[in-house]
XYZ file of C-alpha atoms in Angstrom:
517
model
C 113.825 -74.982 13.513
C 114.165 -73.735 10.072
C 111.634 -76.113 9.214
C 109.213 -74.942 11.651
C 110.001 -71.416 10.355
C 109.379 -72.517 6.684
C 106.034 -73.989 7.858
C 104.851 -71.030 9.913
C 106.048 -69.016 6.485
C 103.536 -70.952 4.567
C 100.667 -70.558 6.760
C 101.031 -66.867 6.797
C 101.338 -66.739 3.041
C 98.439 -69.127 2.667
C 95.883 -67.059 5.033
C 97.097 -63.962 3.250
C 96.169 -65.622 0.029
C 92.841 -66.819 1.158
C 92.013 -63.409 2.603
C 92.809 -61.521 -0.971
C 90.898 -63.882 -2.432
C 87.902 -63.363 -0.179
C 88.051 -59.538 -0.182
C 88.111 -59.653 -4.016
C 85.648 -62.115 -4.667
C 82.940 -59.610 -5.831
C 85.240 -56.556 -6.674
C 84.557 -56.384 -10.239
C 81.006 -56.812 -10.334
C 79.464 -53.286 -9.296
C 79.584 -50.027 -11.443
C 81.139 -47.165 -9.476
C 79.006 -45.822 -6.500
C 78.146 -41.978 -6.701
C 79.226 -39.745 -5.134
C 82.462 -41.182 -3.483
C 83.585 -43.916 -6.003
C 83.012 -41.466 -8.898
C 84.737 -38.787 -7.451
C 87.828 -40.563 -6.102
C 88.364 -42.811 -9.351
C 87.507 -39.692 -11.661
C 90.530 -37.837 -10.013
C 92.750 -40.922 -10.560
C 91.552 -41.138 -14.233
C 92.357 -37.390 -14.793
C 95.757 -38.208 -13.283
C 96.338 -41.105 -15.575
C 95.183 -39.902 -18.783
C 96.799 -35.806 -18.403
C 100.388 -37.188 -17.185
C 100.058 -34.844 -14.317
C 100.834 -37.059 -11.245
C 101.669 -34.495 -8.674
C 98.520 -32.302 -8.338
C 95.313 -34.174 -8.487
C 92.617 -32.425 -10.208
C 88.785 -32.444 -10.682
C 87.470 -31.767 -13.967
C 91.091 -30.482 -14.579
C 90.826 -28.135 -11.347
C 93.261 -28.697 -8.551
C 91.493 -31.006 -5.949
C 93.100 -30.853 -2.396
C 90.130 -32.342 -0.142
C 92.853 -35.105 0.292
C 96.253 -36.057 -0.452
C 97.378 -38.223 -3.209
C 98.340 -41.683 -2.299
C 94.723 -43.160 -3.205
C 94.945 -41.467 -6.609
C 98.584 -42.785 -7.093
C 97.702 -46.106 -6.266
C 94.612 -46.109 -8.431
C 96.045 -44.356 -11.592
C 99.039 -47.085 -11.507
C 96.260 -49.833 -11.203
C 94.542 -48.515 -14.103
C 97.605 -48.088 -16.120
C 98.664 -51.720 -15.368
C 95.277 -53.310 -15.970
C 93.107 -50.875 -17.638
C 90.279 -48.694 -16.568
C 88.114 -51.480 -15.063
C 85.900 -50.926 -11.628
C 88.370 -53.813 -10.165
C 91.537 -52.035 -10.962
C 89.723 -48.789 -9.659
C 89.228 -50.676 -6.287
C 92.638 -52.097 -5.824
C 93.669 -49.445 -3.355
C 90.968 -50.412 -1.044
C 91.821 -54.072 -1.452
C 95.547 -53.105 -0.229
C 94.382 -51.149 2.594
C 91.978 -54.207 3.829
C 94.951 -56.595 3.110
C 97.489 -54.525 4.820
C 95.455 -53.979 8.019
C 94.347 -57.546 8.308
C 98.106 -59.004 7.500
C 99.633 -56.726 10.113
C 97.064 -57.630 12.811
C 97.192 -61.527 11.924
C 101.246 -61.367 11.955
C 101.096 -59.274 15.106
C 98.736 -61.781 16.956
C 100.425 -64.981 15.492
C 103.724 -63.523 17.043
C 102.758 -62.593 20.683
C 99.266 -64.782 21.033
C 99.888 -67.717 18.784
C 98.498 -69.177 15.678
C 95.274 -70.032 16.968
C 94.306 -66.771 18.152
C 95.638 -65.247 14.943
C 93.415 -67.140 13.063
C 90.561 -66.909 15.004
C 90.986 -62.940 14.944
C 91.427 -62.899 10.765
C 87.867 -65.132 10.872
C 86.273 -62.364 12.937
C 87.707 -59.568 10.930
C 86.843 -61.015 7.455
C 83.345 -61.836 8.218
C 82.881 -58.072 9.283
C 80.462 -56.591 6.739
C 82.284 -53.208 7.605
C 85.482 -54.662 6.785
C 84.623 -56.665 3.882
C 82.372 -54.258 1.995
C 84.851 -51.213 2.456
C 87.782 -53.430 1.121
C 85.255 -53.408 -2.072
C 84.694 -49.517 -2.104
C 86.727 -47.207 -3.855
C 87.390 -44.428 -1.287
C 90.072 -43.550 1.024
C 88.451 -44.924 4.173
C 89.933 -48.385 3.933
C 93.471 -47.556 2.704
C 94.051 -45.173 5.699
C 92.568 -47.702 8.012
C 94.966 -50.210 6.843
C 97.933 -48.015 7.351
C 96.788 -47.091 10.668
C 96.389 -50.547 12.010
C 99.733 -51.523 10.519
C 101.360 -48.318 12.186
C 100.021 -49.318 15.629
C 100.795 -52.730 15.517
C 104.220 -52.209 14.356
C 104.743 -49.504 17.229
C 103.559 -52.138 19.571
C 105.605 -54.884 17.979
C 108.707 -52.803 18.566
C 108.155 -51.759 22.145
C 107.528 -55.962 23.045
C 110.584 -56.687 21.080
C 112.602 -54.211 22.930
C 111.104 -55.581 26.024
C 112.523 -59.150 25.096
C 115.668 -57.811 24.164
C 115.471 -58.413 20.547
C 116.213 -56.290 17.467
C 113.476 -53.651 17.212
C 114.737 -50.599 15.349
C 113.762 -52.509 11.792
C 110.311 -52.546 12.964
C 110.111 -49.136 14.074
C 111.346 -47.845 10.480
C 108.593 -49.915 9.410
C 106.110 -48.120 11.504
C 107.289 -44.657 10.921
C 107.046 -45.499 7.166
C 103.300 -46.877 7.830
C 102.707 -43.406 9.415
C 103.898 -41.526 6.606
C 101.863 -43.625 4.105
C 98.790 -42.978 6.100
C 99.376 -39.171 6.076
C 99.585 -39.387 2.589
C 96.493 -41.496 2.447
C 94.123 -39.142 4.376
C 96.292 -36.488 6.024
C 96.768 -35.958 9.936
C 94.891 -38.784 10.829
C 97.423 -41.281 9.575
C 99.856 -40.085 12.478
C 97.657 -38.524 14.791
C 95.537 -41.711 15.946
C 98.392 -44.122 15.960
C 100.373 -41.859 18.109
C 97.497 -41.085 20.293
C 96.740 -44.927 20.958
C 100.180 -45.972 21.707
C 100.667 -42.795 23.852
C 97.708 -43.492 25.970
C 98.708 -47.275 25.816
C 102.453 -46.579 27.070
C 101.369 -43.891 29.701
C 98.592 -46.520 31.296
C 101.599 -48.677 31.907
C 103.871 -45.876 32.869
C 106.449 -46.825 30.520
C 107.989 -43.363 29.743
C 111.306 -44.838 28.470
C 109.394 -46.818 25.808
C 107.214 -43.864 24.862
C 110.667 -41.662 24.338
C 112.402 -44.332 22.549
C 109.703 -44.571 19.875
C 110.813 -41.006 18.815
C 113.932 -42.103 17.264
C 115.202 -39.627 14.838
C 116.045 -41.958 11.740
C 112.294 -42.963 11.793
C 111.117 -39.164 12.234
C 113.657 -38.335 9.062
C 111.928 -41.168 7.158
C 108.554 -39.794 7.947
C 109.571 -36.335 6.897
C 111.255 -37.466 3.620
C 108.123 -39.391 2.336
C 105.745 -36.765 3.435
C 107.120 -33.414 3.085
C 107.976 -33.503 -0.519
C 104.281 -33.320 -1.939
C 103.223 -30.757 0.606
C 106.097 -28.219 -0.024
C 105.424 -28.737 -3.945
C 101.900 -28.018 -3.671
C 102.352 -25.100 -1.282
C 104.989 -23.778 -3.966
C 102.344 -24.215 -6.683
C 99.475 -22.880 -4.907
C 100.275 -20.405 -2.056
C 96.873 -20.998 -0.253
C 97.265 -24.772 -0.131
C 98.438 -25.320 3.415
C 95.628 -22.873 4.831
C 92.983 -25.181 2.746
C 94.115 -28.355 3.359
C 94.887 -28.258 7.014
C 92.763 -25.447 8.526
C 89.668 -25.813 6.407
C 89.774 -29.727 5.491
C 91.062 -30.725 8.966
C 90.745 -28.352 11.894
C 87.347 -26.977 10.518
C 85.986 -30.083 9.453
C 86.666 -31.371 12.739
C 85.324 -28.684 14.903
C 82.749 -27.022 12.916
C 79.169 -28.043 11.433
C 77.987 -27.597 8.208
C 79.360 -31.068 6.654
C 77.653 -34.063 5.442
C 75.974 -37.171 7.269
C 75.427 -35.223 10.582
C 74.960 -37.892 13.451
C 74.378 -38.000 17.408
C 77.625 -39.027 19.506
C 76.403 -42.733 20.011
C 76.277 -43.387 16.185
C 79.619 -45.185 16.122
C 79.055 -47.257 19.222
C 75.721 -48.573 17.803
C 77.029 -49.397 14.487
C 79.738 -51.223 15.814
C 77.469 -53.270 18.564
C 75.264 -54.483 15.475
C 78.316 -55.189 13.136
C 79.629 -57.376 15.930
C 76.517 -58.657 17.251
C 77.346 -62.572 16.896
C 80.610 -61.878 19.048
C 79.428 -59.710 21.645
C 79.221 -61.915 24.119
C 83.101 -62.776 23.615
C 83.942 -59.301 23.362
C 82.695 -58.849 27.039
C 84.310 -61.751 28.071
C 87.579 -60.417 26.551
C 87.305 -57.211 28.736
C 87.314 -59.353 32.297
C 90.558 -59.273 33.791
C 92.742 -62.560 33.247
C 94.802 -63.082 36.397
C 96.876 -65.926 34.806
C 97.895 -63.872 32.055
C 101.450 -63.032 31.310
C 102.605 -59.421 31.432
C 103.035 -59.373 27.562
C 99.400 -60.877 27.052
C 97.944 -58.173 29.707
C 99.901 -55.382 27.608
C 98.250 -56.681 24.162
C 94.700 -56.799 25.736
C 95.370 -53.398 27.076
C 96.106 -52.302 23.652
C 93.427 -53.841 21.899
C 91.238 -52.274 24.526
C 92.485 -48.625 24.376
C 92.809 -48.944 20.569
C 89.170 -48.986 19.803
C 88.066 -46.839 22.604
C 90.194 -43.709 21.405
C 89.017 -44.238 17.625
C 85.523 -44.434 18.395
C 85.984 -41.188 20.961
C 87.972 -39.458 18.469
C 85.722 -39.751 15.408
C 82.396 -38.963 17.770
C 83.422 -35.537 18.530
C 82.727 -34.024 15.116
C 78.929 -33.878 13.881
C 79.879 -35.043 10.772
C 80.273 -39.008 10.725
C 80.817 -41.502 8.101
C 80.615 -45.268 8.636
C 84.300 -45.468 7.099
C 85.580 -43.472 9.503
C 85.310 -46.097 12.136
C 87.186 -48.630 10.542
C 90.423 -48.510 12.340
C 88.406 -49.733 15.451
C 87.402 -52.888 13.639
C 91.154 -54.927 13.526
C 91.083 -54.725 17.528
C 87.661 -55.709 18.291
C 88.225 -58.827 16.126
C 91.330 -59.428 18.303
C 89.103 -59.047 21.492
C 86.598 -61.444 20.310
C 88.675 -64.270 19.199
C 90.590 -63.834 22.661
C 87.090 -63.621 24.606
C 86.387 -67.049 22.689
C 89.525 -68.833 23.218
C 90.148 -67.772 26.683
C 87.275 -69.976 28.192
C 89.587 -73.095 28.486
C 88.630 -76.169 26.043
C 85.896 -75.509 23.423
C 82.515 -77.316 23.517
C 80.788 -78.179 20.522
C 78.243 -75.923 21.249
C 80.601 -72.968 21.730
C 82.042 -73.950 18.268
C 78.834 -74.174 16.581
C 77.745 -70.667 17.870
C 81.281 -69.320 16.660
C 81.101 -70.858 13.316
C 77.523 -69.748 12.887
C 77.904 -66.333 13.899
C 80.788 -66.292 11.136
C 78.813 -67.770 8.635
C 75.840 -65.504 8.947
C 78.049 -62.293 9.109
C 79.589 -63.444 6.068
C 76.368 -64.395 4.463
C 75.274 -60.899 5.156
C 78.051 -59.280 3.776
C 77.886 -61.385 0.409
C 74.353 -60.841 0.283
C 74.495 -56.831 0.750
C 77.333 -56.756 -1.855
C 74.953 -59.280 -4.162
C 72.052 -56.738 -3.824
C 74.230 -53.828 -4.905
C 75.236 -55.752 -7.880
C 72.135 -56.776 -8.990
C 69.959 -53.248 -8.105
C 72.567 -50.709 -9.020
C 69.738 -48.262 -10.002
C 68.132 -48.452 -6.227
C 71.255 -46.624 -4.839
C 73.231 -45.532 -7.933
C 72.884 -43.068 -10.984
C 75.618 -44.380 -12.714
C 76.436 -42.847 -16.172
C 77.621 -45.805 -17.846
C 74.644 -46.071 -20.239
C 75.259 -42.608 -21.285
C 79.052 -43.270 -21.526
C 78.485 -45.940 -24.090
C 76.495 -43.700 -26.207
C 79.355 -41.216 -26.064
C 81.996 -43.271 -26.749
C 79.856 -44.744 -29.952
C 78.875 -41.317 -31.502
C 80.815 -38.687 -30.249
C 84.080 -37.229 -31.763
C 86.889 -36.500 -29.245
C 86.806 -32.530 -30.247
C 82.980 -32.105 -29.386
C 82.766 -30.842 -26.065
C 80.422 -32.052 -23.009
C 78.303 -29.740 -20.564
C 76.583 -31.002 -17.630
C 73.795 -29.252 -15.946
C 73.527 -28.336 -12.644
C 75.395 -31.453 -11.209
C 78.720 -32.910 -11.948
C 78.412 -36.839 -13.064
C 81.606 -38.093 -11.283
C 82.055 -41.336 -12.871
C 81.334 -40.092 -16.751
C 85.011 -39.255 -17.244
C 85.687 -42.723 -16.380
C 83.366 -44.429 -18.178
C 83.360 -42.366 -21.365
C 87.325 -42.265 -21.214
C 87.099 -38.572 -21.613
C 90.481 -36.999 -22.116
C 89.655 -33.090 -21.430
C 87.296 -31.461 -18.586
C 83.613 -30.715 -19.351
C 81.964 -27.484 -18.930
C 79.261 -27.298 -16.063
C 76.469 -24.764 -16.128
C 75.134 -23.967 -12.541
C 74.695 -21.006 -10.103
C 78.118 -20.115 -9.034
C 77.226 -17.260 -7.777
C 74.897 -18.432 -5.237
C 76.101 -16.588 -1.733
C 75.290 -19.950 -0.249
C 77.513 -22.042 -2.311
C 80.384 -22.165 0.125
C 78.420 -22.972 3.063
C 77.175 -26.291 2.229
C 79.317 -29.676 1.960
C 78.567 -30.887 -1.322
C 79.987 -31.634 -4.812
C 79.149 -27.833 -6.037
C 81.469 -26.596 -3.167
C 84.240 -29.049 -3.952
C 84.228 -27.953 -7.454
C 83.910 -23.919 -6.527
C 86.730 -24.721 -3.636
C 88.718 -26.361 -6.754
C 88.314 -23.413 -8.996
C 89.891 -20.951 -6.610
C 93.132 -22.527 -7.000
C 92.988 -21.969 -11.010
C 90.637 -19.446 -11.630
C 91.498 -18.758 -15.183
C 90.755 -22.298 -15.718
C 87.477 -22.329 -13.702
C 86.090 -19.343 -15.706
C 85.790 -21.695 -18.612
C 84.578 -24.738 -16.948
C 82.171 -23.361 -14.429
C 79.796 -21.294 -16.187
C 76.456 -19.355 -14.963
C 73.241 -20.882 -16.917
C 72.547 -17.369 -18.963
C 76.034 -18.203 -20.336
C 75.209 -21.758 -21.898
C 73.456 -20.689 -25.213
C 76.316 -18.260 -26.268
C 78.680 -21.425 -25.327
C 76.618 -24.035 -27.363
C 76.547 -21.689 -30.299
C 80.284 -21.768 -30.526
C 80.400 -25.349 -31.522
C 78.626 -27.160 -34.685
C 77.839 -30.137 -32.059
C 77.542 -30.139 -28.284
C 76.894 -33.247 -26.135
C 74.638 -32.130 -22.889
C 73.863 -34.209 -19.735
C 71.329 -33.056 -17.297
C 68.142 -33.992 -15.646
C 65.444 -34.560 -17.542
C 63.380 -32.015 -16.291
C 66.104 -29.684 -17.647
C 64.018 -28.221 -20.653
C 61.814 -26.484 -18.148
C 64.849 -24.050 -17.182
C 66.493 -24.568 -20.401
C 63.496 -24.368 -23.304
C 66.076 -24.435 -26.103
C 66.644 -28.339 -25.010
C 63.353 -28.923 -26.555
C 64.962 -28.378 -29.970
C 67.960 -30.848 -29.080
C 68.087 -34.524 -29.782
C 67.325 -36.871 -26.922
C 69.862 -39.551 -27.446
C 69.513 -41.205 -24.298
C 67.424 -40.991 -20.807
C 67.487 -43.058 -17.925
C 66.799 -42.870 -14.363
C 65.665 -39.358 -14.485
C 69.207 -38.034 -16.232
C 68.943 -37.322 -19.984
C 71.815 -36.856 -22.844
C 70.983 -34.423 -25.341
C 73.111 -33.930 -28.651
C 72.590 -29.910 -29.527
C 73.473 -29.524 -33.248
C 73.773 -25.924 -34.227
C 73.648 -26.579 -37.784
C 69.859 -27.274 -37.336
C 67.747 -23.958 -37.911
C 65.546 -25.036 -35.388
C 68.224 -25.334 -33.057
C 70.386 -22.260 -33.897
C 67.032 -20.226 -33.471
C 66.371 -21.590 -30.098
C 69.807 -20.875 -29.165
C 69.418 -17.429 -30.800
C 72.836 -18.171 -32.586
C 73.865 -15.262 -34.824
């Protein structure tokens, strides 16, 4: 028995290592994509360079769109391995590994090694899962936490059914739920709770439902989550209202946010993503009379899980691809289940299966390769400008950005202080549109003194430039049409519609253009 357990342990370890190697294959190759990767990695960079690990900041202003777990992991990763793209994407890698490992271990325990490996193949061949595992934002991290929470809760229920110890597993489930909340907010708890609740209610298992409300688990959840929220509320009296009411409930119920899509958006995306496995997904839904009660319960869970996730995220008008990631692992299980439940496999079925997996993998790698080879087609990275700044700028020389905040510049230029941003901050429509201007304006409301010095109106820019012998200005190449004094500045680098100027007020022409006294 011990030998068999040791072999099974080696199998799990080997599968996890292969999975991590696959997901990290091109993790390092691309510049940070804007705005998401630049924004979230930029917040983590500020956390690392400032030493302020409690309050997330964007350009030195408190940034409460999301909780801190992603920033903590990313800042710690960059502290260990340096500020590189692959280190900045470790949190997403961990989320992908957590979700895939939890799903693999759960399936292996209750459905066998063969089903677990088949499900893992489907999951890792998914373009959604692979690309998201290499994309530095919060979606994959919370998807991994949600998936781990659901399978641990279900695992605890099934262990109790078989008369085996289950409380340690339930402790792990509450811990994962807490990490999910710290990763992206209430959905880290709400989605697993909703899935397990519906799953148990459909089976009329009321006793199992109440047993999951185990007070030590609830206590662990509160101990892990409450301190950060309490600390932020003590520092910023409007924090809880902004974080929960504005960023959760209003964002879910109201319009005005990014990427408005129709209700059917996610079903279509998932059908396309699972196109090679659609026949087996359909076959998995069919009733199987010979299945044991445990297998029927697992199949019901895997059916309820993606339906609820898709329905939940289809209700808001704003829909981003990453939101639907928690639905991918159970669909991978269903595809594998449909494939394996048809008795002995013919050569034709195996060829079709591996052909689909190969095609999906090639498409995934092709997408990542294209993004690596053609960064300017999708991204206005500031890497080139950061090279100039690191080579020629003195640390005390200020930086001004025009019209837009270039999220990735602090990371690539290794900036140690915030920049000044010139824009129309008095625009009455500023808070009605979900964009980076609104994000910075919202952050400025939590520290108005700092915001007054960093978020300035265009009319105040000449006076600001006159106060420093040398200032670096980054903005659209067309900016001199609105800021005529830039015609006297030195063009240090221009690329992809963006220009970096050096403003030297010791030059009589520059001082005259600015009106410096």
